[in-house]
Coordinates of C-alpha atoms in Angstrom, one line a residue:
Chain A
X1070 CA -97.3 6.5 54.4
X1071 CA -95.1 8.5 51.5
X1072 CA -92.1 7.6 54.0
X1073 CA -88.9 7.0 52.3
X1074 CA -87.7 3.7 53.8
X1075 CA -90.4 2.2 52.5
X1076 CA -88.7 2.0 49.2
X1077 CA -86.3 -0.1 50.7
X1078 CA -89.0 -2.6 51.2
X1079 CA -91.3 -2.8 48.0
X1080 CA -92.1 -6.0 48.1
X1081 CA -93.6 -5.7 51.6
X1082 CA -96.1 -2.4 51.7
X1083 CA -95.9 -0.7 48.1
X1084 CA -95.0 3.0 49.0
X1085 CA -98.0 5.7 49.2
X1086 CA -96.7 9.1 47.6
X1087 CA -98.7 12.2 48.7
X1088 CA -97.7 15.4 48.1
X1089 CA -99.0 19.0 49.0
X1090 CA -99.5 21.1 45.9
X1091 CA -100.4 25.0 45.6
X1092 CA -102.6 24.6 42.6
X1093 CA -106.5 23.6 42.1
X1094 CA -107.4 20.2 42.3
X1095 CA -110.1 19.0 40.2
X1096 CA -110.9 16.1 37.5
X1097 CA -108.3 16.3 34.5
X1098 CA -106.4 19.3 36.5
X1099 CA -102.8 19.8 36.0
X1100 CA -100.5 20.9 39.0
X1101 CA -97.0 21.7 39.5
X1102 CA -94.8 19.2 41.6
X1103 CA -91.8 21.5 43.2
X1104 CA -87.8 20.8 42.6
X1105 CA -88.0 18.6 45.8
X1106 CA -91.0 16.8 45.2
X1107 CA -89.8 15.7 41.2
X1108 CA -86.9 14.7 43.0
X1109 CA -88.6 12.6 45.6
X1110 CA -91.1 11.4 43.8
X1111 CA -88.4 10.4 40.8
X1112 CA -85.3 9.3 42.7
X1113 CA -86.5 8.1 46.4
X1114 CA -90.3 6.4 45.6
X1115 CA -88.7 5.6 41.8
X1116 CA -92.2 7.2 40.0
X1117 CA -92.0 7.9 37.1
X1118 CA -94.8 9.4 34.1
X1119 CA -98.2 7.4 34.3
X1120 CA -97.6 6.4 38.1
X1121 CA -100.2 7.1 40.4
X1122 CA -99.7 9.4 43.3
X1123 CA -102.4 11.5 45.7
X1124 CA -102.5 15.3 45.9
X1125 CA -103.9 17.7 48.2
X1126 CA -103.6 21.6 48.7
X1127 CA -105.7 22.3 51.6
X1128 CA -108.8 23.5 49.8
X1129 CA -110.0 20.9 47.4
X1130 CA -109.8 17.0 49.5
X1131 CA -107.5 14.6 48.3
X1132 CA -107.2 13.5 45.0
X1133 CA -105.5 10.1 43.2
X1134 CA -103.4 11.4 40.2
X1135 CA -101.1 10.3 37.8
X1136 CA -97.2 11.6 37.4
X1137 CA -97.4 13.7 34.0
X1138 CA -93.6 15.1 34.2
X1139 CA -90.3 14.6 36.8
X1140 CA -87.1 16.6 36.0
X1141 CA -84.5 18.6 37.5
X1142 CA -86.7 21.5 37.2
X1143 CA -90.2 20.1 38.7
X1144 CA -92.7 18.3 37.7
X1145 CA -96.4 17.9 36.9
X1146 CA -99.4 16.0 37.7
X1147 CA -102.8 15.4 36.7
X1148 CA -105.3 14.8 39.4
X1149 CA -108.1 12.3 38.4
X1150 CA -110.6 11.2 40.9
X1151 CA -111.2 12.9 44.6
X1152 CA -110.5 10.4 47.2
X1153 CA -111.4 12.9 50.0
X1154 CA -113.9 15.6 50.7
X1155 CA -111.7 18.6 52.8
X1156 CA -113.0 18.6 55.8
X1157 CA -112.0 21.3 58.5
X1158 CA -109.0 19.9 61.2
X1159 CA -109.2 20.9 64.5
X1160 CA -108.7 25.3 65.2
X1161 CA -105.6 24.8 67.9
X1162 CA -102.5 27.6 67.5
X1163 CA -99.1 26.2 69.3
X1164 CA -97.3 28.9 70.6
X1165 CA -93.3 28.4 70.8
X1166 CA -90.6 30.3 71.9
X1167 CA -87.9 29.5 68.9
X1168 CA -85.6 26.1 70.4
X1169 CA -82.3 25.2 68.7
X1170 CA -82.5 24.5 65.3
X1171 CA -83.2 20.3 65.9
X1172 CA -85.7 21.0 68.7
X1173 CA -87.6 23.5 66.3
X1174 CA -87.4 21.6 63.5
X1175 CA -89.3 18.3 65.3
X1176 CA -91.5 20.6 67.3
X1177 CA -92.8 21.9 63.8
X1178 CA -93.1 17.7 62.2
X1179 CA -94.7 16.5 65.5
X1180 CA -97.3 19.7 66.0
X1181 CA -97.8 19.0 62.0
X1182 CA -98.9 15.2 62.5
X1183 CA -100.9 16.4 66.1
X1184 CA -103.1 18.4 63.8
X1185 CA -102.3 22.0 64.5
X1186 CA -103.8 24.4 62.4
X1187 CA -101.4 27.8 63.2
X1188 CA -97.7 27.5 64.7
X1189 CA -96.7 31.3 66.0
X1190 CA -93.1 31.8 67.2
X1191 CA -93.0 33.8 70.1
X1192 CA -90.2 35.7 72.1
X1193 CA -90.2 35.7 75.7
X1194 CA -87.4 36.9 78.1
X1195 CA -85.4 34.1 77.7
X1196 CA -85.8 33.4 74.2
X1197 CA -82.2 32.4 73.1
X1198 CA -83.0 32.6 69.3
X1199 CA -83.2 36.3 67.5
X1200 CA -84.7 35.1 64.1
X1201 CA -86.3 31.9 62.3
X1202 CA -86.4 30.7 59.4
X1203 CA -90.6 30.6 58.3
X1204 CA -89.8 29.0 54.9
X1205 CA -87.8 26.5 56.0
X1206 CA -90.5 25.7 59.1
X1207 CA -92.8 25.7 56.3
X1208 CA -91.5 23.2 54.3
X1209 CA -90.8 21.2 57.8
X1210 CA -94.7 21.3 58.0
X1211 CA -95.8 20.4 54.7
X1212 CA -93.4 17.1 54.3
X1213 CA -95.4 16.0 57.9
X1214 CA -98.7 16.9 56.5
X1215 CA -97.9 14.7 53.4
X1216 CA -97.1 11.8 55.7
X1217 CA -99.5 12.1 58.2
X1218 CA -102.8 12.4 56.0
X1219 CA -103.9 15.7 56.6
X1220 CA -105.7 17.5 54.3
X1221 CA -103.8 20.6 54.9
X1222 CA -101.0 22.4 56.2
X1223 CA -100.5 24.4 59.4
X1224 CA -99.7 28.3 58.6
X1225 CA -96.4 29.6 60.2
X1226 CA -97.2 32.9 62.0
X1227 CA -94.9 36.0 61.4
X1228 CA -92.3 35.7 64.7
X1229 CA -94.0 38.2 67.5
X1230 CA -92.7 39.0 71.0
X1231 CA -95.1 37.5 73.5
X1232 CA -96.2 40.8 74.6
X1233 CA -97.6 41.6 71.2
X1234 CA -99.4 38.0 70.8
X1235 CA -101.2 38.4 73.7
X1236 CA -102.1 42.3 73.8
X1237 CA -103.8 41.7 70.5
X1238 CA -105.4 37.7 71.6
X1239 CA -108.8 37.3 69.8
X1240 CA -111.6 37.0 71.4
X1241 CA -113.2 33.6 72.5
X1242 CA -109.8 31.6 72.0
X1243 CA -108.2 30.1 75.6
X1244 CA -105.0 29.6 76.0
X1245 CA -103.5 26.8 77.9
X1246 CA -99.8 28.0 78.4
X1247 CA -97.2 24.7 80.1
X1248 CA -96.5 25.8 83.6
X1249 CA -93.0 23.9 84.7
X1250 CA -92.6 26.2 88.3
X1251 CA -95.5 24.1 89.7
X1252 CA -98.3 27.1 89.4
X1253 CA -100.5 24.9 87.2
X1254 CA -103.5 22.5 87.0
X1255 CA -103.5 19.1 85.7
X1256 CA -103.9 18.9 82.0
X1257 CA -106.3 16.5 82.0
X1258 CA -108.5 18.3 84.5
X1259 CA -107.9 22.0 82.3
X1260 CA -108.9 20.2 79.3
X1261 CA -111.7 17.9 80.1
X1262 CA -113.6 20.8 81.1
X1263 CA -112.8 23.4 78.7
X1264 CA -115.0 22.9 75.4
X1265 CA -117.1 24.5 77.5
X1266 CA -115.4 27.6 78.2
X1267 CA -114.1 28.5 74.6
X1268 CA -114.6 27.6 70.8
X1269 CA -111.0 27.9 70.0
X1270 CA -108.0 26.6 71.4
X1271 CA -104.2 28.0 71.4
X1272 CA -101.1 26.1 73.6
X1273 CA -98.3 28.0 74.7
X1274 CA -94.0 26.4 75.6
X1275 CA -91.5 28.6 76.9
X1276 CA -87.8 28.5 75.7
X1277 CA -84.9 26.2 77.1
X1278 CA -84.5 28.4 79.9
X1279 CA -88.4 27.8 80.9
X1280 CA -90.7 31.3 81.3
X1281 CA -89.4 33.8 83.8
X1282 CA -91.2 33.7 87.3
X1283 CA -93.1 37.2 86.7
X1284 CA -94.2 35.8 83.0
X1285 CA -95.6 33.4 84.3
X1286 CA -97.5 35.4 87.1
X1287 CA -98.5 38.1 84.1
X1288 CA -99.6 34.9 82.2
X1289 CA -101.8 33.8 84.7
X1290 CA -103.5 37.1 85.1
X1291 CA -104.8 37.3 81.7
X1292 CA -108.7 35.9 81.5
X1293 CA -107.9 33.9 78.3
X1294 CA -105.3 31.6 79.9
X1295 CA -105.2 28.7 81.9
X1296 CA -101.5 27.5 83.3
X1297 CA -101.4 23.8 83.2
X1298 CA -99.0 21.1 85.1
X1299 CA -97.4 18.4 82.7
X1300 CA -96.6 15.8 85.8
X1301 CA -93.7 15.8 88.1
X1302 CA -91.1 15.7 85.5
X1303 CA -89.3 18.8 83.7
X1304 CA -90.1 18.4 79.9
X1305 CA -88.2 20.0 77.8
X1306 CA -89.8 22.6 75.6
X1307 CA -90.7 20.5 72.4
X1308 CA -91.8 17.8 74.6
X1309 CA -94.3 19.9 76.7
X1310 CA -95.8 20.8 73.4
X1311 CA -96.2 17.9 72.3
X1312 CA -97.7 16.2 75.6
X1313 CA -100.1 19.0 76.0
X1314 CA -101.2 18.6 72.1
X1315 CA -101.3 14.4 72.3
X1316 CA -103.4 15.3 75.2
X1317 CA -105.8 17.7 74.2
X1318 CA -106.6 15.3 71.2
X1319 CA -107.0 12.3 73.0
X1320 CA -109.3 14.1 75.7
X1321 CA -111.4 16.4 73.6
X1322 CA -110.3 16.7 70.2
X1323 CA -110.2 14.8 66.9
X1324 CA -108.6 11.9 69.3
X1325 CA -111.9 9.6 68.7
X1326 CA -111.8 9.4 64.9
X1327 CA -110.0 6.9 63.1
X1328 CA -107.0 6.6 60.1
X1329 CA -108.6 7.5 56.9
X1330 CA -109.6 4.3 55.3
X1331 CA -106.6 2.5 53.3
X1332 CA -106.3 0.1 51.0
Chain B
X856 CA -82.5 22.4 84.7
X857 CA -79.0 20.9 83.7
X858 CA -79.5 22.2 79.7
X859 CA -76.4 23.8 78.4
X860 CA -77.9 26.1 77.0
X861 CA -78.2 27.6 80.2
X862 CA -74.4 28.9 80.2
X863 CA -74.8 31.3 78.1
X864 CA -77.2 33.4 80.2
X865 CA -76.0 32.3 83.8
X866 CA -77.2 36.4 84.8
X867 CA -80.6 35.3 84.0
X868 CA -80.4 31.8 85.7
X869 CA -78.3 29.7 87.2
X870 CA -77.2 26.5 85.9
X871 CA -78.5 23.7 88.0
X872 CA -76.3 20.5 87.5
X873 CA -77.6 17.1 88.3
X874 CA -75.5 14.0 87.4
X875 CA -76.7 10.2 87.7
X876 CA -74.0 8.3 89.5
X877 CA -73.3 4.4 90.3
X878 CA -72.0 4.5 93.9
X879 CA -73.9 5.3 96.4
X880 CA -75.3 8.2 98.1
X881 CA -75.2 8.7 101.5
X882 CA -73.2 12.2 103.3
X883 CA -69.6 12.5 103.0
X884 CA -69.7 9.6 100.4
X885 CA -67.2 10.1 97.3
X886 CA -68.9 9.0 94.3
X887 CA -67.1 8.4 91.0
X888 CA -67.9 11.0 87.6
X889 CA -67.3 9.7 84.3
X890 CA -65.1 11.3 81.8
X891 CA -68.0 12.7 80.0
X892 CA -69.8 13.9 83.3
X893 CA -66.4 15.7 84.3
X894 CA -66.3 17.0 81.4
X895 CA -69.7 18.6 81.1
X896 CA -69.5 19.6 84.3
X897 CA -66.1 21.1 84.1
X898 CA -66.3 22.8 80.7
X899 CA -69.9 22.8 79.6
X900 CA -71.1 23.6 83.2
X901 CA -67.4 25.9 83.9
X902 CA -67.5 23.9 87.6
X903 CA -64.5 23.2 89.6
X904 CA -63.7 22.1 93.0
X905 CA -66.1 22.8 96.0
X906 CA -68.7 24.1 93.6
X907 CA -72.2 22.7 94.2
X908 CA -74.3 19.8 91.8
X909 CA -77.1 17.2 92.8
X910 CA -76.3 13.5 92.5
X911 CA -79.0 10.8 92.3
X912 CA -78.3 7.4 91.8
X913 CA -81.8 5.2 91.4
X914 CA -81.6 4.1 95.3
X915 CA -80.8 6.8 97.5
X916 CA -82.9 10.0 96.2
X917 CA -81.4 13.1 95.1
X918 CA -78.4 14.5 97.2
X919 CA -76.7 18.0 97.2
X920 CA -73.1 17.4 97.0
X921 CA -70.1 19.2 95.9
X922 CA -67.5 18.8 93.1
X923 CA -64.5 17.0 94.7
X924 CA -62.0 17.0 91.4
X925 CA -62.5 17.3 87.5
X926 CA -59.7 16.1 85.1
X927 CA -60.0 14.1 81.3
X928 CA -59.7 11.1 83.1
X929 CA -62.9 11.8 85.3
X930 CA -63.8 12.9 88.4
X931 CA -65.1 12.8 91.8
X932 CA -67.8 14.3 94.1
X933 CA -68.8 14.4 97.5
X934 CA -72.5 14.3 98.5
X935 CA -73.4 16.3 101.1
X936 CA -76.8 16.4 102.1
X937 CA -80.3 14.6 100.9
X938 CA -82.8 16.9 98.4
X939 CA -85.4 14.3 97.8
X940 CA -86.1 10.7 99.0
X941 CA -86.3 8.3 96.0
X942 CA -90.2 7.6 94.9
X943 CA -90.7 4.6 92.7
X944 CA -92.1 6.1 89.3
X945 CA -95.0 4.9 87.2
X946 CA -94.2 1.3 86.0
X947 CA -94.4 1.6 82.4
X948 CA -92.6 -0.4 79.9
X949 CA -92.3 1.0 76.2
X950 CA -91.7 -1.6 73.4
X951 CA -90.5 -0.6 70.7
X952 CA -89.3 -1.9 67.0
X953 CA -86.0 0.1 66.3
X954 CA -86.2 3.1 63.9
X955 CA -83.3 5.2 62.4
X956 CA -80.8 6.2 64.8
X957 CA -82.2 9.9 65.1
X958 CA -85.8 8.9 65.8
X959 CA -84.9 6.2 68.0
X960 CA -82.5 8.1 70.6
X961 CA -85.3 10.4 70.1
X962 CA -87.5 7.9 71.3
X963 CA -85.4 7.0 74.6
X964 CA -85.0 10.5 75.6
X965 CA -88.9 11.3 75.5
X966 CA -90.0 8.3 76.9
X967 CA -87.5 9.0 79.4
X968 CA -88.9 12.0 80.1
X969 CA -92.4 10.9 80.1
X970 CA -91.6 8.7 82.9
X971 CA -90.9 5.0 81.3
X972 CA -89.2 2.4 83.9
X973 CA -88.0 -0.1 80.8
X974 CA -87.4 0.3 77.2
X975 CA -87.8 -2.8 75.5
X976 CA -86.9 -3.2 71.3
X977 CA -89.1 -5.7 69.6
X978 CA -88.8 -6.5 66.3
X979 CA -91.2 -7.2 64.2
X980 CA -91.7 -8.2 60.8
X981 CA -91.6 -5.3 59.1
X982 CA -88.2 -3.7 61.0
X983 CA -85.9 -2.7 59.1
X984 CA -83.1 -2.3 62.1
X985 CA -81.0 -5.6 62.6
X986 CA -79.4 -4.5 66.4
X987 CA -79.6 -2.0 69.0
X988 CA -76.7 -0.2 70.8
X989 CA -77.7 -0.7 74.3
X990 CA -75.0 1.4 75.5
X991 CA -75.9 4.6 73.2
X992 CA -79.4 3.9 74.2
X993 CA -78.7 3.5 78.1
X994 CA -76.5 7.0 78.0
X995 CA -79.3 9.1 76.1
X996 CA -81.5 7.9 79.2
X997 CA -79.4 9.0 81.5
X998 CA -79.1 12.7 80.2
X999 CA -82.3 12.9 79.7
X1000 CA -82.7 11.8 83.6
X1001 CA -80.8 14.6 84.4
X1002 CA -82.2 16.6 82.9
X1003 CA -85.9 15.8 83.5
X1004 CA -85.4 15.1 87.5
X1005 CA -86.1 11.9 87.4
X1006 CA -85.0 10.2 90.2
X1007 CA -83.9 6.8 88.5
X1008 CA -83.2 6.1 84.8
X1009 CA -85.2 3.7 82.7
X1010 CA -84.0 -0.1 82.3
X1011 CA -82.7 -0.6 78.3
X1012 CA -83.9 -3.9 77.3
X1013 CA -82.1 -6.9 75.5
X1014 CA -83.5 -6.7 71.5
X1015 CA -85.9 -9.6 71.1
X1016 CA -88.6 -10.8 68.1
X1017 CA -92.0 -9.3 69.4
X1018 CA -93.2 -13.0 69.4
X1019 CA -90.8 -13.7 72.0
X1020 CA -91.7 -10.8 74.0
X1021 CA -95.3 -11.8 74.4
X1022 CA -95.2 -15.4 74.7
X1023 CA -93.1 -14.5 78.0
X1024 CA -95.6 -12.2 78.6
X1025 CA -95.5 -11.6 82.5
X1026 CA -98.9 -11.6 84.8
X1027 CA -101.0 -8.7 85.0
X1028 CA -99.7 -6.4 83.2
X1029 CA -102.2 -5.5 80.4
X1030 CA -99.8 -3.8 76.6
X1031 CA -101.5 -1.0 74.7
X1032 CA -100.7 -1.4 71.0
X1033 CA -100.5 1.9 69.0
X1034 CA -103.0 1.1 65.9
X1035 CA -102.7 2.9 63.0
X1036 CA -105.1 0.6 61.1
X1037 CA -108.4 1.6 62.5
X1038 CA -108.8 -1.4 64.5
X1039 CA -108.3 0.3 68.2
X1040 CA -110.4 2.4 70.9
X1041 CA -109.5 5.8 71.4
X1042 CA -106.6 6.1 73.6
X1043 CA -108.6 8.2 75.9
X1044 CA -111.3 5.8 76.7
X1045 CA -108.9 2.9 76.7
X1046 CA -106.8 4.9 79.5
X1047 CA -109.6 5.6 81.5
X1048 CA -110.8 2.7 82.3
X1049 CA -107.9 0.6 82.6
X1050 CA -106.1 0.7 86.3
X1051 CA -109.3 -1.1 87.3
X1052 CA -108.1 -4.5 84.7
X1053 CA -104.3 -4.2 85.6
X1054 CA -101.7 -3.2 87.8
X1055 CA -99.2 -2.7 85.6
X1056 CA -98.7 -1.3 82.0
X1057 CA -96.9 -1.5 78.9
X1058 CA -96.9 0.2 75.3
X1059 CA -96.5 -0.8 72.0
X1060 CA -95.5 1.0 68.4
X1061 CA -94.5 -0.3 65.1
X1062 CA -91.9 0.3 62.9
X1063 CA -92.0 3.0 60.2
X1064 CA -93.6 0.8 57.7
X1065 CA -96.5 -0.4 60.5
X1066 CA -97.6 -3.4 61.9
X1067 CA -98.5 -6.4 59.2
X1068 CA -102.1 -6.8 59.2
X1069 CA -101.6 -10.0 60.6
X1070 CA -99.7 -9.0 63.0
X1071 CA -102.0 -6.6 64.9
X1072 CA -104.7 -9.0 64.5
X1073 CA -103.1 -11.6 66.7
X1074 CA -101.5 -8.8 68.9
X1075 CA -105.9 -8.3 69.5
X1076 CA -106.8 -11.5 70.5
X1077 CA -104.2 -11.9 73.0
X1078 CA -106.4 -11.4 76.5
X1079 CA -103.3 -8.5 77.7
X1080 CA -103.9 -6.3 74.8
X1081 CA -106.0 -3.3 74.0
X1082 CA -105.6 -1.7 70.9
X1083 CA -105.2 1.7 70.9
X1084 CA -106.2 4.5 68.1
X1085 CA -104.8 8.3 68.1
X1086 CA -106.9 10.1 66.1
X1087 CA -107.3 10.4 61.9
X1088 CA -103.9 11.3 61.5
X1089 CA -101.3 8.5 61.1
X1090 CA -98.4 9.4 63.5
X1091 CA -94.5 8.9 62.8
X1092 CA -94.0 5.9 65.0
X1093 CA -91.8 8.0 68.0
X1094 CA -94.4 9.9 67.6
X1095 CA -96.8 7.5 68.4
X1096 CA -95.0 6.5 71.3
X1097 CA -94.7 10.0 73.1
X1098 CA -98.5 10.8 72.2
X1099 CA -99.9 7.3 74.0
X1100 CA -97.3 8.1 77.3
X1101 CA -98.3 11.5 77.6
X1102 CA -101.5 10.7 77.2
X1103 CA -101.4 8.0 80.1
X1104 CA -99.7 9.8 82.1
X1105 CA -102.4 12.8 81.8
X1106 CA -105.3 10.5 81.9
X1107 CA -104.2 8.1 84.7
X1108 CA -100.3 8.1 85.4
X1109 CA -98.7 10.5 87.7
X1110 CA -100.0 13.9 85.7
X1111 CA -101.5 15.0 88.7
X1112 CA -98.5 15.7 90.6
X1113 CA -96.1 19.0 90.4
X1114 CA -92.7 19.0 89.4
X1115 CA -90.8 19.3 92.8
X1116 CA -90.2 22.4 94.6
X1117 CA -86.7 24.4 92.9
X1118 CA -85.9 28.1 94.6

């Protein structure tokens, strides 16, 4: 894992640095390292030119590489030899009504390392937040994907009011939206028997402040969605997300496939 | 819910306070506040005398009551009537070997609100942590009691070595170890079929740098042990933790039930 402690302990596990790049990965390739990731890469994980590292950009696997350049500016690196074929994650959206900025922040790392494919920030009534920040959720999502071994890195949606996400819902995607009132089915019930009803998957959290009763009832109406029940306790928001996500892994998603082979 | 949040919008809904006590609950008792409970109450929550709250106290269920007096040095409240009767929750235990202080109060509250009855820190070899603060870890349960409705608040631990911890291993109670290695069944499966081998259950995640190889291997061939896998991505070790109790508590915990009835 590319996680920074570990330099603390080199002697024990040797760090692993990963990083997300935007360029083309192939053999002999050269691709720009950011600000951020020179300075990781150079002053946390102590890499400097020659030392090996892996890259991925979502598109092309993931590839072993070498350091070519670290400065203030940036950096560069040459990939060398695919270590990965990309292979699709799972196609789930997680809908979220912006938290406080903490609460967002880990929602975005922990949906990240859950596999989500698309995060879209909705407003509901009770949405406390006006604005967020896409770049800096972004950047929240890539540094998980570099830990976690993904391949790729969710997309952050353009922020929509609720209404608007679900007056324009695609086709053949269900929705399974955290029901705290008491309205709901079990999850494991809802999602144990849903690859049936629907190719694509999307989750739904309401703010602090939990849905309003008559969202919720509108919610309900709607043939796409299913309201589930999270147990007898009140989550809050970020933790409802990720329960229903740990959950609809373990139960019908990639929850059956192993770690990536390590050395 | 008892989220401060919530006074900002006290049009849209009420706050519902809920404070965990030490005394006990009966009507007409006077119960002691802390300092910090008066002072959320009084200037978070704006209550005063004769205003209403719920009071639970791990014994006696969940009691309406009313605010008696607030000041800096504490306060006091008078319980009034019962809400609930206290229900023993699932009896999970959660070991855990202590990360940085953000991820591990993290930790504490999630697992409290995902219905752990004992947090337990373990070291192992690889953590980096040298002590635990009991006391930060027991008050970060507590809120997140509150918060959650939980009827009781989990039981913090004394810090010992995870070989201490499992050569006192008590009867009949079987340890799910979060394997990041490759070397588990999926959590799923591993749920599923357990409350037929064990009454009781208990959970186990690394430190950020993992489990030693050797390690995990003689956590497997103790007879209480199943080793669990999560999926192809490797999981921040809280996050680890909340994915295998969520999952539980979908799969055969108390996921079924609704949260209890609020108007």
């Amino acid at each position: 894992m590319a996680d920074p402690t570990m330099a603390q302990r080199p002697a024990i596990r040797p760090p692993k640095i990963r990083l997300f790049v935007e360029g083309s990965l192939a053999a002999g390739a050269r691709v720009e390292l950011s600000p951020d990731q020179a300075h990781y890469a150079g002053r946390v994980m102590r890499l400097g030119p020659g030392d090996a590292l892996a890259l991925f950009n979502g598109r092309d696997g993931e590839w072993r590489g070498r350091v070519a350049r670290l400065d203030r500016k940036g950096g560069e690196a040459v990939a060398e030899e695919r270590l990965r074929s990309q292979t699709a994650g799972p196609d789930l959206w997680l809908l979220f009504a912006p938290l406080k900025k903490t609460a967002t922040d880990f929602l975005v790392e922990k949906a990240t390392e859950l596999g989500v494919a698309r995060l879209v920030p909705v407003f509901t009534r009770r949405t406390a937040a006006e604005r967020i920040n896409r770049e800096r959720l972004r950047a929240r999502a890539v540094e998980a994907a570099e830990q976690c071994e993904r391949l790729d890195v969710p997309e952050v949606a353009e922020a929509a009011t609720l209404e608007r996400v679900v007056a324009e819902w695609p086709a053949g995607r269900r929705l399974f939206v955290a029901d705290e009132q008491g309205g709901g089915i079990p999850a494991a019930e809802a999602f144990a028997s849903s690859p049936k009803d629907a190719p694509a998957h999307a989750f739904l959290i309401g703010p602090e402040g939990g849905f309003e009763r008559s969202e919720l009832d509108a919610l309900g109406r709607l043939p796409f969605v299913s309201r589930v029940t999270l147990g007898p306790r009140i989550l809050r928001a970020e933790t409802a997300a990720l329960a229903m996500l740990a959950c609809w892994q373990a139960i019908t998603g990639d929850g059956r496939s192993q770690p990536p082979a390590r050395d």
